[in-house]
Structure formats: C-alpha cells, structure tokens
Amino acid sequence: MSTSTYVGFFRNLLCCVKDLQLFSSVLSLPLVSTPLASLPPFSLFTFFVPYIPSDLYDAFLLTTVLEICIFPLQFYAFYSLTTGGFNGLKGTLQKLGSMKDWSEALDKVKKQVYADYGLSSATSASSSSGSSFSVRRSTRKKTPSKPKSSTSPYPAAAIVCSLTFLETSLGEYKAKLNRDLVESCACLVIGPSFIWLAANSLHVTATPYIGGIDGVILALIFMEFALLPLLWYMKDDAVKERGGG
C-alpha cells in the first residue's frame, strides 16, 4: 500500500477517536487532553511569535496534543492530493495533445489505404461516432488499369483489420485519458479543501480568518461534489468487474 493509504487510515482513525470519544481512558490522560497552553514547552511560545494576532494565538493554544497529531496528517492530504492532481492534469493534457496528432496520422493512413485498395469508408455518421470504422468495396466499375493494391504484399482485409484495431485502441485510450482528467480535477478540488480541515484542528476556524466555520462547511460541500464523479467511476468499475466475473 502507498504512503497516502497509511496516512489516510491514521488520519481517519484519530478523527474518529476525537469526535466519537473513543478510548476515553486514553483521552482523559493529561498528555492527550491538555491544551498546549498548559504544557511548558508551548507556554514559552509567546516569546517567539509576538506578531501573531491575539485571537489567532488564543485559538491555537486551545489545541490539544491529539489535534496536533491530526494536523500534519490532514496537511499531508492537502499536499499529496493537490500536487498529484496538478501533475496528473498536466500529464493528461499533454497526452491528449499527442493523441490528437495520432488521430490525424491515423486518418491520413486510412485515406491512403482507401485510395490504394479502392475502398470507401462507411457512412459519415459511423465514422464520426469514434467507434471502429468499416469499409466496403466500391460498387463502381474499375478502370481497366491494374489497381495499385496488387503490388502490396498484404491483403486489404488484414490492413483494414489492423486499422480498425488501432482506431478502437485509440478510442479506449482517449476514454482512459478523459477519466484521468476528471480524477485530476477532482483532486484539485478535494486537496485544497483539506486546508480548512487542517486549520480546524488548530482551532483557527474559531476565528474570523479563512472564513471561520462557514469556510469549513463550504469546503466540505465542495469535497462532496468532487467525490460524485469518483463514486460513479467506482460503481462503473464494480459493474464491469461483476460482469466480467
């Protein structure tokens, strides 16, 4: 399993312990439940940060040791999802640009094959649908001259089948890239939203900064909407796996 999996597990575990008051005997320990303001190392914090607003500083000192443990895990989710979404979006857009060149090259090859073998494409509707194309021999009478295809060592059917396979594979690859694009955009929404959850662990949302509690609620709403396409893909994968099994 990846690092993000372990971080997500412990982040959710600690959040459940805090919100549901699990392991109450452990939570009642002074080292876990005591605010940072009461601990000697942090009581000297005022000497090093004299320019922090008083309300923000007071909110920070209400943070317990358990919440301090949750904060870096939530910040890691912000960092990993945001950077992963940005890199994924950048790579996917580059691949989509390359795939456009591949599609144009494949169209040129198809036209050349049709011209060499005296074939004609199917109706424009089927060719524009993105599915595999089909060909048929032209019903027009051939000229008495010998066709160019006779000089080719490969039969027309084999070349047409190869082009059909390439076009189908290209369509499947494009569908995968479209999915990667949606998932990257979802990460770019979910990742930054963790800033508000991390700030909430430090009680920053108890102050007017970064929107307060309303900012947390709005961030959660954005996260829920961003999860919808991901849940749809999960459902689609489950259906395909069940059908394949």
Tab-separated table of C-alpha atoms in Angstrom:
chain	number	residue	atom	x	y	z
A	1	MET	CA	0.000	0.000	0.000
A	2	SER	CA	1.075	3.568	-0.664
A	3	THR	CA	2.013	6.172	1.917
A	4	SER	CA	-1.239	8.027	1.281
A	5	THR	CA	-3.181	4.910	2.290
A	6	TYR	CA	-1.441	4.674	5.662
A	7	VAL	CA	-1.732	8.422	6.259
A	8	GLY	CA	-5.436	8.357	5.388
A	9	PHE	CA	-6.037	5.408	7.713
A	10	PHE	CA	-4.384	7.014	10.739
A	11	ARG	CA	-5.957	10.398	9.958
A	12	ASN	CA	-9.457	8.926	9.928
A	13	LEU	CA	-8.675	6.808	12.987
A	14	LEU	CA	-7.572	9.788	15.071
A	15	CYS	CA	-10.530	11.856	13.862
A	16	CYS	CA	-12.906	9.086	14.941
A	17	VAL	CA	-11.175	8.849	18.315
A	18	LYS	CA	-11.577	12.596	18.796
A	19	ASP	CA	-15.141	13.043	17.508
A	20	LEU	CA	-16.636	9.828	18.935
A	21	GLN	CA	-14.657	9.993	22.179
A	22	LEU	CA	-13.273	6.504	21.681
A	23	PHE	CA	-10.782	5.123	24.181
A	24	SER	CA	-11.992	7.578	26.803
A	25	SER	CA	-9.433	6.293	29.305
A	26	VAL	CA	-6.650	7.326	26.929
A	27	LEU	CA	-8.275	10.638	26.016
A	28	SER	CA	-8.530	11.561	29.690
A	29	LEU	CA	-4.768	11.392	30.104
A	30	PRO	CA	-3.291	14.858	30.684
A	31	LEU	CA	-0.767	14.468	27.900
A	32	VAL	CA	-3.577	13.900	25.371
A	33	SER	CA	-6.372	16.180	26.564
A	34	THR	CA	-4.401	19.099	27.955
A	35	PRO	CA	-4.352	22.232	25.770
A	36	LEU	CA	-0.977	23.326	24.502
A	37	ALA	CA	-1.126	26.497	26.597
A	38	SER	CA	-0.728	24.378	29.734
A	39	LEU	CA	2.340	22.496	28.545
A	40	PRO	CA	5.726	24.039	29.497
A	41	PRO	CA	7.347	23.971	26.033
A	42	PHE	CA	4.442	25.832	24.440
A	43	SER	CA	3.971	28.267	27.296
A	44	LEU	CA	7.164	29.956	26.064
A	45	PHE	CA	5.750	30.296	22.560
A	46	THR	CA	4.759	33.917	23.098
A	47	PHE	CA	8.397	34.969	23.199
A	48	PHE	CA	8.963	33.787	19.642
A	49	VAL	CA	5.756	34.871	17.873
A	50	PRO	CA	4.879	38.355	19.136
A	51	TYR	CA	3.252	39.382	15.861
A	52	ILE	CA	0.527	36.745	15.737
A	53	PRO	CA	-2.955	38.258	16.304
A	54	SER	CA	-4.167	37.622	19.814
A	55	ASP	CA	-7.395	35.853	18.807
A	56	LEU	CA	-5.496	33.529	16.473
A	57	TYR	CA	-2.900	32.827	19.131
A	58	ASP	CA	-5.532	32.094	21.779
A	59	ALA	CA	-7.303	29.705	19.424
A	60	PHE	CA	-4.047	27.910	18.682
A	61	LEU	CA	-3.289	27.430	22.378
A	62	LEU	CA	-6.613	25.615	22.793
A	63	THR	CA	-5.325	22.856	20.532
A	64	THR	CA	-4.698	19.567	22.312
A	65	VAL	CA	-1.911	17.085	21.668
A	66	LEU	CA	-4.345	14.788	19.848
A	67	GLU	CA	-5.332	17.604	17.487
A	68	ILE	CA	-1.683	18.417	16.898
A	69	CYS	CA	-1.224	14.802	15.774
A	70	ILE	CA	-4.173	15.114	13.377
A	71	PHE	CA	-2.965	18.385	11.832
A	72	PRO	CA	0.085	17.082	9.864
A	73	LEU	CA	-1.945	14.137	8.552
A	74	GLN	CA	-4.572	16.493	7.172
A	75	PHE	CA	-1.930	18.801	5.773
A	76	TYR	CA	-0.323	15.826	4.028
A	77	ALA	CA	-3.675	15.113	2.359
A	78	PHE	CA	-3.722	18.708	1.113
A	79	TYR	CA	-0.188	18.432	-0.252
A	80	SER	CA	-0.449	14.987	-1.843
A	81	LEU	CA	-3.857	15.496	-3.459
A	82	THR	CA	-3.071	18.980	-4.745
A	83	THR	CA	0.321	18.115	-6.206
A	84	GLY	CA	-0.971	14.797	-7.545
A	85	GLY	CA	-3.947	16.478	-9.178
A	86	PHE	CA	-1.790	19.196	-10.719
A	87	ASN	CA	0.774	16.734	-12.094
A	88	GLY	CA	-1.962	14.418	-13.320
A	89	LEU	CA	-3.797	17.255	-15.058
A	90	LYS	CA	-0.599	18.466	-16.708
A	91	GLY	CA	0.357	14.984	-17.918
A	92	THR	CA	-3.147	14.163	-19.144
A	93	LEU	CA	-3.416	17.367	-21.172
A	94	GLN	CA	-0.058	16.627	-22.786
A	95	LYS	CA	-1.185	13.105	-23.686
A	96	LEU	CA	-4.454	14.400	-25.112
A	97	GLY	CA	-2.477	16.781	-27.318
A	98	SER	CA	-0.298	13.920	-28.542
A	99	MET	CA	-3.347	11.752	-29.153
A	100	LYS	CA	-4.756	14.416	-31.479
A	101	ASP	CA	-1.657	14.030	-33.631
A	102	TRP	CA	-2.086	10.252	-33.585
A	103	SER	CA	-5.702	10.578	-34.688
A	104	GLU	CA	-4.739	12.841	-37.574
A	105	ALA	CA	-1.978	10.442	-38.635
A	106	LEU	CA	-4.394	7.510	-38.500
A	107	ASP	CA	-6.906	9.382	-40.652
A	108	LYS	CA	-4.203	10.008	-43.260
A	109	VAL	CA	-3.296	6.321	-43.287
A	110	LYS	CA	-6.958	5.343	-43.665
A	111	LYS	CA	-7.407	7.666	-46.629
A	112	GLN	CA	-4.279	6.297	-48.250
A	113	VAL	CA	-5.454	2.713	-47.751
A	114	TYR	CA	-8.851	3.526	-49.214
A	115	ALA	CA	-7.201	5.090	-52.232
A	116	ASP	CA	-4.732	2.236	-52.787
A	117	TYR	CA	-7.249	-0.586	-52.414
A	118	GLY	CA	-10.253	1.061	-53.999
A	119	LEU	CA	-12.243	1.030	-50.762
A	120	SER	CA	-14.711	3.569	-49.435
A	121	SER	CA	-15.487	4.418	-45.836
A	122	ALA	CA	-18.858	3.768	-44.246
A	123	THR	CA	-21.366	6.499	-43.657
A	124	SER	CA	-20.142	9.723	-42.066
A	125	ALA	CA	-22.270	9.069	-39.005
A	126	SER	CA	-20.450	5.874	-38.116
A	127	SER	CA	-17.046	7.376	-38.790
A	128	SER	CA	-17.734	10.408	-36.552
A	129	SER	CA	-19.002	8.308	-33.636
A	130	GLY	CA	-15.493	7.349	-32.584
A	131	SER	CA	-16.126	3.635	-32.940
A	132	SER	CA	-14.267	1.302	-35.243
A	133	PHE	CA	-14.791	2.141	-38.879
A	134	SER	CA	-15.960	-0.271	-41.525
A	135	VAL	CA	-15.173	-0.410	-45.204
A	136	ARG	CA	-16.773	-1.879	-48.239
A	137	ARG	CA	-15.604	-2.397	-51.741
A	138	SER	CA	-16.707	0.246	-54.158
A	139	THR	CA	-19.570	-0.729	-56.421
A	140	ARG	CA	-18.281	1.449	-59.197
A	141	LYS	CA	-16.713	-0.270	-62.146
A	142	LYS	CA	-12.991	-0.322	-62.023
A	143	THR	CA	-10.939	1.092	-64.808
A	144	PRO	CA	-9.174	-1.422	-66.956
A	145	SER	CA	-5.852	-0.358	-65.480
A	146	LYS	CA	-4.352	-2.606	-62.852
A	147	PRO	CA	-5.135	-1.446	-59.275
A	148	LYS	CA	-2.318	-0.242	-57.055
A	149	SER	CA	-3.231	-2.728	-54.351
A	150	SER	CA	-1.944	-5.627	-56.412
A	151	THR	CA	1.624	-4.539	-55.729
A	152	SER	CA	1.156	-4.726	-51.927
A	153	PRO	CA	2.289	-7.953	-50.199
A	154	TYR	CA	-0.521	-7.613	-47.641
A	155	PRO	CA	-4.203	-8.350	-48.336
A	156	ALA	CA	-6.667	-5.500	-47.961
A	157	ALA	CA	-8.634	-7.279	-45.225
A	158	ALA	CA	-5.570	-7.593	-42.987
A	159	ILE	CA	-4.680	-3.917	-43.301
A	160	VAL	CA	-8.263	-2.828	-42.688
A	161	CYS	CA	-8.474	-5.049	-39.581
A	162	SER	CA	-5.219	-3.572	-38.280
A	163	LEU	CA	-6.506	-0.039	-38.779
A	164	THR	CA	-9.775	-0.958	-37.076
A	165	PHE	CA	-7.848	-2.334	-34.101
A	166	LEU	CA	-5.732	0.809	-33.903
A	167	GLU	CA	-8.767	3.072	-34.028
A	168	THR	CA	-10.555	1.051	-31.347
A	169	SER	CA	-7.480	1.092	-29.102
A	170	LEU	CA	-7.130	4.828	-29.630
A	171	GLY	CA	-10.748	5.340	-28.605
A	172	GLU	CA	-10.262	3.293	-25.427
A	173	TYR	CA	-7.107	5.237	-24.614
A	174	LYS	CA	-8.965	8.505	-25.073
A	175	ALA	CA	-11.681	7.318	-22.684
A	176	LYS	CA	-8.998	6.490	-20.109
A	177	LEU	CA	-7.444	9.935	-20.524
A	178	ASN	CA	-10.850	11.571	-20.081
A	179	ARG	CA	-11.249	9.645	-16.824
A	180	ASP	CA	-7.778	10.699	-15.684
A	181	LEU	CA	-8.723	14.294	-16.479
A	182	VAL	CA	-11.853	14.129	-14.329
A	183	GLU	CA	-9.992	12.454	-11.462
A	184	SER	CA	-7.217	15.055	-11.568
A	185	CYS	CA	-9.745	17.892	-11.471
A	186	ALA	CA	-11.474	16.221	-8.521
A	187	CYS	CA	-8.145	16.021	-6.653
A	188	LEU	CA	-7.595	19.725	-7.306
A	189	VAL	CA	-10.899	20.402	-5.536
A	190	ILE	CA	-10.563	17.920	-2.665
A	191	GLY	CA	-6.897	18.662	-1.940
A	192	PRO	CA	-7.125	22.408	-1.220
A	193	SER	CA	-10.267	21.798	0.841
A	194	PHE	CA	-8.127	19.957	3.402
A	195	ILE	CA	-6.580	23.319	4.317
A	196	TRP	CA	-9.784	24.179	6.170
A	197	LEU	CA	-9.868	20.790	7.899
A	198	ALA	CA	-6.240	21.171	8.958
A	199	ALA	CA	-6.930	24.695	10.211
A	200	ASN	CA	-9.945	23.389	12.102
A	201	SER	CA	-7.650	21.032	14.025
A	202	LEU	CA	-5.725	24.077	15.235
A	203	HIS	CA	-8.982	25.895	16.103
A	204	VAL	CA	-8.203	28.559	13.501
A	205	THR	CA	-11.766	28.279	12.210
A	206	ALA	CA	-12.983	29.553	15.586
A	207	THR	CA	-11.649	32.938	14.462
A	208	PRO	CA	-12.813	35.066	11.509
A	209	TYR	CA	-9.763	34.017	9.473
A	210	ILE	CA	-10.177	31.868	6.318
A	211	GLY	CA	-13.950	32.046	6.608
A	212	GLY	CA	-14.385	30.573	10.073
A	213	ILE	CA	-16.831	27.700	10.490
A	214	ASP	CA	-18.665	28.743	7.315
A	215	GLY	CA	-15.420	28.203	5.420
A	216	VAL	CA	-15.183	24.638	6.739
A	217	ILE	CA	-18.772	23.910	5.744
A	218	LEU	CA	-18.239	25.317	2.261
A	219	ALA	CA	-15.028	23.288	1.856
A	220	LEU	CA	-16.883	20.110	2.840
A	221	ILE	CA	-19.613	20.858	0.308
A	222	PHE	CA	-17.035	21.250	-2.461
A	223	MET	CA	-15.411	17.977	-1.408
A	224	GLU	CA	-18.716	16.119	-1.548
A	225	PHE	CA	-19.472	17.367	-5.052
A	226	ALA	CA	-15.954	16.468	-6.212
A	227	LEU	CA	-16.428	12.937	-4.863
A	228	LEU	CA	-19.532	12.324	-7.003
A	229	PRO	CA	-17.692	11.543	-10.294
A	230	LEU	CA	-15.203	9.381	-8.392
A	231	LEU	CA	-18.038	7.382	-6.841
A	232	TRP	CA	-19.581	6.995	-10.296
A	233	TYR	CA	-16.323	5.560	-11.642
A	234	MET	CA	-16.125	3.191	-8.672
A	235	LYS	CA	-19.655	1.992	-9.372
A	236	ASP	CA	-18.852	1.566	-13.050
A	237	ASP	CA	-15.730	-0.456	-12.228
A	238	ALA	CA	-17.698	-2.675	-9.856
A	239	VAL	CA	-20.334	-3.348	-12.530
A	240	LYS	CA	-17.672	-4.211	-15.110
A	241	GLU	CA	-15.845	-6.472	-12.683
A	242	ARG	CA	-19.052	-8.266	-11.754
A	243	GLY	CA	-19.960	-8.659	-15.410
A	244	GLY	CA	-16.505	-9.964	-16.241
A	245	GLY	CA	-16.583	-12.394	-13.330
